[in-house]
Coordinates of C-alpha atoms in Angstrom, one line a residue:
M1 CA 0.0 0.0 0.0
A2 CA 3.0 2.3 0.4
G3 CA 2.8 5.3 -1.9
A4 CA -0.9 4.7 -2.8
T5 CA -3.1 7.7 -3.2
S6 CA -6.6 8.3 -2.0
S7 CA -8.1 7.3 -5.4
S8 CA -6.7 3.8 -5.1
L9 CA -7.6 3.2 -1.4
I10 CA -10.6 1.6 0.2
W11 CA -10.9 3.9 3.2
S12 CA -11.5 2.7 6.7
P13 CA -14.1 4.5 8.8
W14 CA -11.5 6.7 10.5
Q15 CA -10.1 7.8 7.1
A16 CA -13.5 8.6 5.8
T17 CA -14.1 10.7 8.9
F18 CA -10.9 12.6 8.4
H19 CA -11.8 13.2 4.7
H20 CA -15.2 14.5 5.6
Y21 CA -13.9 16.8 8.3
N22 CA -10.5 17.9 6.9
N23 CA -11.9 21.3 5.8
R24 CA -12.5 22.3 9.4
F25 CA -9.0 21.2 10.6
H26 CA -6.7 24.2 11.1
H27 CA -3.3 24.9 12.6
V28 CA -3.2 26.5 16.0
K29 CA 0.0 28.2 16.8
G30 CA 2.2 26.1 19.1
Y31 CA -0.3 23.2 19.1
P32 CA 1.7 20.0 19.5
F33 CA -0.5 18.1 17.0
P34 CA -1.4 20.6 14.2
C35 CA -4.9 19.7 13.0
H36 CA -3.9 20.4 9.4
A37 CA -1.2 17.8 9.6
Y38 CA -3.8 15.1 9.5
Y39 CA -4.9 15.8 6.0
P40 CA -2.1 13.6 4.5
I41 CA -3.5 10.7 6.5
C42 CA -6.4 10.6 4.1
N43 CA -4.0 10.2 1.2
S44 CA -1.6 7.5 2.5
F45 CA -1.6 4.6 4.9
N46 CA 2.1 5.0 5.5
F47 CA 1.9 8.5 6.9
K48 CA 4.0 8.9 10.0
R49 CA 3.3 11.7 12.4
R50 CA 6.2 12.4 14.8
F51 CA 5.6 15.0 17.4
S52 CA 7.3 16.9 20.2
S53 CA 5.9 17.2 23.8
S54 CA 7.9 20.4 24.4
I55 CA 5.6 22.8 22.7
F56 CA 2.1 23.6 23.9
N57 CA -0.3 26.5 23.3
D58 CA -2.0 28.7 25.9
D59 CA -5.1 26.4 26.1
H60 CA -3.1 23.3 27.0
V61 CA -0.3 24.6 29.3
I62 CA 1.8 21.8 30.6
T63 CA 3.7 22.3 33.8
D64 CA 6.3 20.2 35.4
S65 CA 4.9 17.0 37.0
S66 CA 5.9 18.3 40.4
S67 CA 3.8 21.4 40.2
S68 CA 0.3 20.4 39.1
S69 CA -1.6 17.6 40.8
N70 CA 1.2 17.4 43.3
K71 CA 0.0 20.6 44.8
Q72 CA -2.8 18.7 46.2
G73 CA -0.4 16.6 48.1
R74 CA -1.3 13.1 46.8
L75 CA 1.2 11.2 44.8
P76 CA 0.9 7.6 43.4
M77 CA 3.3 5.5 45.3
S78 CA 5.5 2.7 44.1
G79 CA 3.5 -0.6 43.9
C80 CA 0.1 1.2 43.9
G81 CA -0.8 0.5 40.3
C82 CA 2.3 2.0 38.7
S83 CA 4.1 -1.3 37.9
W84 CA 3.0 -0.9 34.2
I85 CA 5.5 2.0 34.0
Q86 CA 8.5 -0.3 34.3
D87 CA 7.7 -4.0 34.4
N88 CA 6.6 -6.4 31.7
S89 CA 3.1 -7.1 33.0
M90 CA 0.7 -9.1 31.1
V91 CA -2.0 -7.4 29.0
H92 CA -4.9 -8.7 27.0
A93 CA -4.1 -8.8 23.3
S94 CA -6.6 -6.9 21.2
G95 CA -7.5 -7.2 17.6
T96 CA -5.6 -4.9 15.2
S97 CA -8.8 -3.4 13.8
Y98 CA -11.7 -1.8 15.6
G99 CA -14.6 -4.0 16.6
T100 CA -12.5 -7.2 17.1
T101 CA -10.9 -8.2 20.4
S102 CA -9.4 -11.3 21.8
S103 CA -9.1 -12.3 25.5
K104 CA -5.8 -14.1 24.7
K105 CA -3.0 -12.9 26.9
C106 CA 0.4 -11.9 25.5
S107 CA 3.6 -11.2 27.3
A108 CA 4.7 -7.6 26.7
L109 CA 8.4 -7.5 27.1
P110 CA 9.8 -4.1 28.1
T111 CA 12.1 -4.2 25.1
K112 CA 9.2 -4.3 22.7
T113 CA 8.1 -0.8 21.7
V114 CA 5.3 0.7 19.9
D115 CA 5.8 3.7 17.6
V116 CA 2.9 6.0 18.3
S117 CA 3.9 8.2 15.5
S118 CA 1.8 6.0 13.3
V119 CA -1.6 7.7 13.8
S120 CA -3.4 5.0 11.8
D121 CA -2.0 2.3 14.1
L122 CA -2.9 4.3 17.2
F123 CA -6.4 4.9 15.9
E124 CA -7.0 1.2 15.6
F125 CA -5.4 0.5 18.9
I126 CA -7.7 3.0 20.6
C127 CA -10.8 1.5 19.0
S128 CA -9.8 -2.0 20.1
G129 CA -9.8 -1.1 23.7
P130 CA -12.2 -2.8 26.2
L131 CA -13.8 0.5 27.3
V132 CA -14.7 2.0 24.0
D133 CA -18.2 0.5 23.9
K134 CA -18.7 1.2 27.6
I135 CA -18.1 4.9 27.3
G136 CA -20.2 5.1 24.1
I137 CA -17.7 6.3 21.6
T138 CA -17.5 5.1 18.0
P139 CA -14.6 5.0 15.5
E140 CA -16.0 8.1 14.0
N141 CA -15.9 9.9 17.4
V142 CA -12.2 8.8 17.8
G143 CA -11.4 9.9 14.3
Q144 CA -12.9 13.4 14.8
S145 CA -11.0 13.8 18.1
I146 CA -7.7 12.0 17.4
D147 CA -5.8 15.2 18.0
K148 CA -7.2 15.3 21.6
W149 CA -6.2 11.7 22.2
L150 CA -2.7 12.4 21.0
L151 CA -2.5 15.5 23.2
Y152 CA -3.8 13.6 26.3
G153 CA -1.3 10.8 25.6
S154 CA 1.5 13.3 25.3
Q155 CA 0.6 14.9 28.6
L156 CA 0.4 11.7 30.4
C157 CA 3.8 10.6 29.0
R158 CA 5.2 13.8 30.4
L159 CA 3.5 13.2 33.8
F160 CA 4.8 9.6 34.1
Q161 CA 8.1 10.5 32.4
L162 CA 7.6 8.1 29.5
N163 CA 9.1 8.2 26.0
E164 CA 6.0 8.8 24.0
L165 CA 7.6 7.5 20.8
K166 CA 8.8 4.3 22.4
L167 CA 5.9 3.1 24.6
T168 CA 5.8 -0.6 25.7
I169 CA 2.6 -2.4 25.2
P170 CA 1.6 -2.2 28.9
Q171 CA 2.3 1.6 28.9
K172 CA 0.3 2.1 25.7
A173 CA -2.6 0.1 27.0
R174 CA -2.7 1.9 30.3
L175 CA -2.8 5.3 28.6
Y176 CA -5.0 4.6 25.6
H177 CA -7.2 1.8 26.8
Y178 CA -7.7 3.0 30.4
Y179 CA -6.7 6.5 31.6
I180 CA -7.7 8.5 28.5
P181 CA -11.0 6.7 27.9
V182 CA -12.0 7.3 31.5
F183 CA -11.0 11.0 31.1
V184 CA -13.2 11.2 28.0
W185 CA -16.1 9.7 29.9
C186 CA -15.5 12.2 32.8
E187 CA -15.6 15.1 30.2
D188 CA -19.0 13.8 28.9
Q189 CA -20.3 13.6 32.5
I190 CA -19.3 17.2 33.2
A191 CA -21.0 18.3 30.0
L192 CA -24.2 16.5 31.0
H193 CA -24.0 18.0 34.5
N194 CA -23.5 21.5 33.2
S195 CA -26.4 21.2 30.7
K196 CA -28.8 21.0 33.6
F197 CA -28.1 24.6 34.6
K198 CA -29.1 27.9 33.0
D199 CA -26.8 30.6 31.7
G200 CA -25.7 32.7 34.6
D201 CA -26.3 30.0 37.3
D202 CA -23.7 29.1 39.7
V203 CA -22.8 25.6 38.6
P204 CA -21.5 23.4 41.4
P205 CA -18.7 21.1 40.5
L206 CA -19.6 17.6 39.4
V207 CA -18.6 15.0 42.1
I208 CA -17.3 11.7 40.6
G209 CA -16.8 8.8 42.9
F210 CA -14.2 6.2 42.3
S211 CA -14.8 3.0 44.2
A212 CA -12.1 0.4 43.9
P213 CA -10.2 -2.1 46.1
Q214 CA -6.9 -1.1 47.7
G215 CA -3.9 -1.5 45.5
C216 CA -5.8 -1.7 42.2
G217 CA -4.4 1.6 41.0
K218 CA -7.3 4.0 41.7
T219 CA -5.1 6.6 43.3
T220 CA -2.9 6.6 40.2
L221 CA -5.9 6.8 37.9
V222 CA -7.3 9.8 39.8
F223 CA -3.8 11.4 39.8
A224 CA -3.7 11.1 36.0
L225 CA -7.2 12.5 35.6
D226 CA -6.6 15.4 37.9
Y227 CA -3.5 16.2 35.9
L228 CA -5.4 16.1 32.6
F229 CA -8.0 18.4 34.0
K230 CA -5.5 20.9 35.2
T231 CA -3.4 20.9 32.0
T232 CA -6.6 21.6 30.0
K233 CA -7.3 24.5 32.3
R234 CA -10.3 23.0 34.1
K235 CA -10.0 23.3 37.9
S236 CA -10.4 20.1 39.8
A237 CA -10.0 18.8 43.4
T238 CA -9.2 15.4 44.7
I239 CA -10.3 13.9 48.0
S240 CA -10.1 10.4 49.4
I241 CA -12.0 8.7 52.2
D242 CA -8.5 8.4 53.8
D243 CA -8.7 12.2 54.3
F244 CA -11.6 11.7 56.7
Y245 CA -10.2 9.2 59.1
L246 CA -10.7 9.9 62.8
T247 CA -7.8 11.7 64.5
A248 CA -5.4 9.5 66.5
Q249 CA -7.4 10.4 69.6
G250 CA -10.6 9.4 67.9
Q251 CA -9.2 6.1 66.7
A252 CA -8.0 5.3 70.2
K253 CA -11.5 5.9 71.5
L254 CA -13.0 3.7 68.8
R255 CA -10.6 0.9 69.7
E256 CA -11.5 1.2 73.4
E257 CA -15.2 1.1 72.6
N258 CA -14.8 -2.1 70.6
P259 CA -12.5 -4.3 72.5
G260 CA -11.5 -7.5 70.7
N261 CA -12.9 -6.4 67.4
A262 CA -9.9 -6.6 65.0
L263 CA -11.9 -4.8 62.2
L264 CA -12.0 -1.7 64.3
E265 CA -8.6 -1.9 66.0
Y266 CA -7.1 0.3 63.3
R267 CA -8.3 2.7 60.7
G268 CA -10.1 1.5 57.6
N269 CA -13.5 0.0 58.1
A270 CA -16.8 1.9 58.6
G271 CA -16.8 3.6 61.9
S272 CA -13.2 4.8 61.6
H273 CA -14.1 8.0 59.7
D274 CA -15.1 11.5 60.9
L275 CA -18.4 11.7 59.0
P276 CA -19.4 15.3 60.0
F277 CA -16.0 16.5 59.0
S278 CA -16.3 14.8 55.6
V279 CA -19.8 16.4 55.1
N280 CA -18.4 19.9 55.9
T281 CA -15.5 19.4 53.5
I282 CA -17.5 18.1 50.6
E283 CA -20.2 20.8 50.9
A284 CA -17.6 23.5 51.1
L285 CA -15.8 22.2 48.0
T286 CA -19.1 22.1 46.0
Q287 CA -19.6 25.8 46.9
L288 CA -16.3 26.8 45.1
T289 CA -18.1 28.2 42.1
K290 CA -16.5 31.6 41.6
D291 CA -13.1 33.0 40.8
G292 CA -11.1 33.9 43.9
M293 CA -12.8 31.4 46.2
T294 CA -10.3 29.1 47.9
M295 CA -10.1 26.5 50.6
K296 CA -7.7 24.1 52.1
V297 CA -8.4 20.4 51.5
P298 CA -7.6 18.0 54.4
R299 CA -5.1 15.3 54.2
Y300 CA -4.2 12.3 56.4
D301 CA -0.7 11.4 57.6
K302 CA -0.5 7.6 57.6
S303 CA 3.0 7.7 59.0
A304 CA 2.1 9.5 62.3
Y305 CA 2.2 7.6 65.5
S306 CA 4.4 4.8 64.2
G307 CA 2.0 4.1 61.3
R308 CA -1.3 4.3 63.2
G309 CA -1.9 7.6 61.5
D310 CA -3.4 11.0 62.3
R311 CA -4.9 13.9 60.5
A312 CA -2.2 16.0 58.9
D313 CA -1.5 19.4 60.3
A314 CA -3.8 21.9 58.6
T315 CA -0.8 24.1 57.6
T316 CA 0.2 21.3 55.3
W317 CA -3.1 20.9 53.5
P318 CA -3.1 21.8 49.8
E319 CA -5.2 24.7 48.7
V320 CA -7.7 24.6 45.8
E321 CA -9.4 27.5 44.1
G322 CA -12.6 28.0 42.3
P323 CA -14.5 27.8 40.1
L324 CA -14.1 24.0 40.4
K325 CA -15.4 22.0 37.5
V326 CA -15.0 18.5 39.1
I327 CA -14.3 16.8 42.4
L328 CA -12.7 13.4 42.2
F329 CA -13.6 11.4 45.3
E330 CA -11.9 8.0 45.7
G331 CA -12.0 5.2 48.2
W332 CA -12.0 1.5 48.7
M333 CA -15.4 1.3 50.3
L334 CA -17.3 4.1 48.5
G335 CA -20.8 2.8 47.6
F336 CA -20.9 -0.1 50.1
K337 CA -24.4 -0.7 51.3
P338 CA -25.5 -2.1 54.7
L339 CA -26.7 -5.7 54.5
T340 CA -28.8 -7.9 56.8
T341 CA -27.2 -9.0 60.1
E342 CA -27.4 -12.6 59.0
V343 CA -25.4 -12.0 55.9
V344 CA -22.6 -10.1 57.5
K345 CA -22.3 -12.4 60.5
S346 CA -22.0 -15.3 58.1
V347 CA -18.9 -13.6 56.6
D348 CA -17.4 -12.6 59.9
P349 CA -19.2 -12.0 63.3
Q350 CA -17.0 -8.9 63.9
L351 CA -18.5 -7.3 60.8
E352 CA -21.9 -6.8 62.6
T353 CA -20.7 -3.5 64.2
V354 CA -19.1 -2.3 61.0
N355 CA -22.4 -3.0 59.2
K356 CA -24.3 -0.9 61.7
N357 CA -21.8 1.9 61.3
L358 CA -22.2 1.8 57.5
V359 CA -25.8 3.0 57.7
A360 CA -24.7 6.6 58.2
Y361 CA -22.3 6.6 55.3
Y362 CA -24.8 7.2 52.5
D363 CA -25.7 10.6 53.8
A364 CA -22.1 11.5 54.5
W365 CA -20.6 10.4 51.2
D366 CA -22.6 8.7 48.6
K367 CA -25.5 11.2 48.3
Y368 CA -23.0 13.9 47.1
I369 CA -21.7 11.8 44.2
N370 CA -23.2 12.5 40.8
A371 CA -21.4 9.9 38.7
W372 CA -19.5 6.8 39.5
V373 CA -16.5 4.8 38.3
I374 CA -16.6 1.3 39.8
I375 CA -13.4 -0.7 39.3
K376 CA -14.3 -4.4 39.7
I377 CA -12.1 -7.3 40.5
K378 CA -12.9 -11.0 40.2
D379 CA -11.2 -12.1 43.5
P380 CA -10.8 -10.0 46.6
S381 CA -7.6 -11.9 47.3
Y382 CA -5.9 -9.8 44.6
V383 CA -5.6 -7.2 47.3
Y384 CA -3.2 -9.3 49.3
R385 CA -0.9 -9.8 46.3
W386 CA -1.0 -6.1 45.4
R387 CA -0.3 -5.0 48.9
L388 CA 2.6 -7.5 49.2
Q389 CA 4.0 -6.2 45.9
A390 CA 3.9 -2.6 47.3
E391 CA 5.7 -3.6 50.5
I392 CA 8.3 -5.6 48.7
A393 CA 9.0 -2.6 46.4
M394 CA 9.4 -0.4 49.5
R395 CA 11.7 -2.8 51.2
N396 CA 13.8 -3.1 48.0
A397 CA 14.0 0.7 47.8
G398 CA 15.5 0.8 51.3
K399 CA 12.3 2.1 52.9
A400 CA 10.4 0.7 55.9
G401 CA 7.9 -1.8 54.8
M402 CA 5.7 -4.5 56.4
S403 CA 6.8 -8.0 56.5
D404 CA 4.8 -10.7 54.7
D405 CA 3.1 -11.7 58.0
E406 CA 2.2 -8.0 58.7
V407 CA 0.8 -7.7 55.2
N408 CA -1.4 -10.7 55.8
D409 CA -2.6 -9.3 59.1
F410 CA -3.3 -5.9 57.5
V411 CA -5.3 -7.2 54.5
S412 CA -7.2 -9.6 56.7
R413 CA -8.9 -6.6 58.4
Y414 CA -10.4 -5.5 55.1
L415 CA -11.2 -8.8 53.4
P416 CA -14.5 -9.4 55.4
A417 CA -15.9 -6.2 54.1
Y418 CA -14.8 -7.0 50.5
K419 CA -16.4 -10.4 50.7
A420 CA -19.6 -9.0 52.1
Y421 CA -20.2 -5.8 50.2
L422 CA -18.6 -6.1 46.8
P423 CA -21.2 -8.6 45.3
T424 CA -24.0 -6.2 46.0
L425 CA -22.1 -3.2 44.8
Y426 CA -21.2 -5.0 41.5
A427 CA -24.8 -6.3 41.0
E428 CA -26.8 -3.2 42.0
G429 CA -24.5 -0.2 41.9
P430 CA -24.2 2.4 44.7
S431 CA -27.4 3.5 46.5
G432 CA -29.2 6.3 44.7
S433 CA -26.9 6.1 41.6
D434 CA -28.2 6.5 38.1
P435 CA -27.2 3.4 36.1
D436 CA -26.6 5.6 33.1
R437 CA -24.0 7.5 35.1
V438 CA -22.0 4.5 36.4
L439 CA -18.9 3.4 34.5
A440 CA -18.1 -0.2 35.6
I441 CA -14.6 -1.3 34.7
D442 CA -13.4 -4.9 35.1
I443 CA -9.7 -5.3 35.7
D444 CA -7.5 -8.3 35.8
E445 CA -4.9 -9.3 38.4
E446 CA -2.4 -7.1 36.5
R447 CA -4.7 -4.1 37.0
N448 CA -5.5 -3.9 33.2
P449 CA -9.1 -3.2 32.0
I450 CA -10.6 -6.2 30.4
L451 CA -13.9 -7.1 28.7
A452 CA -16.4 -8.5 31.2
T453 CA -17.0 -12.2 31.0

């Protein structure tokens, strides 16, 4: 096909889209992916588009990765979903053309690279992703917005310090099959949210909840989304259920009131959060609708008191400013619903008190969430493996980390809740949620999105 012209080609849907829309493509000064540069794609399959990540226009200002999302004080840590950056994790092979996928696994060696300068190859790779149908985009949609996909990919490469021209298969899949599709879905949710208000109204930020088990990479996902919002000049804030843990004093009181209950001995389960504090924080954030409005967002210091944790000093809390467009709220137990006493006691008798505590959580958290991302796992025991990976990575890096036995003890305090509440969350969704505004993402043991089986 090399050297063929448009008159001798049978165009694929993406090429037809570009041909139809090429008259509206224009060059924007400084834009890293000039729209006019895509016109030759319609004339040759072998068109190669190499680009630089060092030039951005005023509408897409890229800052150093240490000065955007990092200002909010939450960084993805080693072992928490970032292994795709360096290792040769397994990914599900996808068909080379849109509309065809395969669940066959392939080993992605770190020495194998993908040249994303081939826009046609990237287009087909995007369209073969497992989330394309879920987020309601078509090949035509991707074709019309391919410049945005390239821009978002370039921004994330900058954030994670990846060579955008030499991505490994796991890296390419994580960006174009996971993070960017979720971001596109979030953009659509914001547009839908804004459409419900009249011109001149104060539009509160959309609150998107991210419910996902520990270690599955939700914090890294939210970190990436927050970065993309900021680099496209839409103000966002991130909060975690961790930010609302009881103070060290409150935890000690909870422990004393529940002697012998291992599920409430340390922070984590329902009952270990300051719910009035979380309500005040969320409501204050949703009122940041105007320029000049600011507030400090609480953070939790897990290292305080020899790892038992305490609320971080308020002087260290990051500041956010309005008008906020979106609040990204993540947590391992967001959306959990109370069950009957018989059900929870059959899982673990100690869960009965936790279940009673859970009743108050809907009014404190879930009712404020407008749209949901539910990251689903097949087996809760994945959490143990993921946590063990994180601790081993910390130990190998010369940092203090839990022993294997300590990891087992730590995870065992969460597994009863996973076993009890995840089936209902996956089957019914969070209480009060709109099914049309819930994005459910199945991931495998390597934290990669997969087609549901």
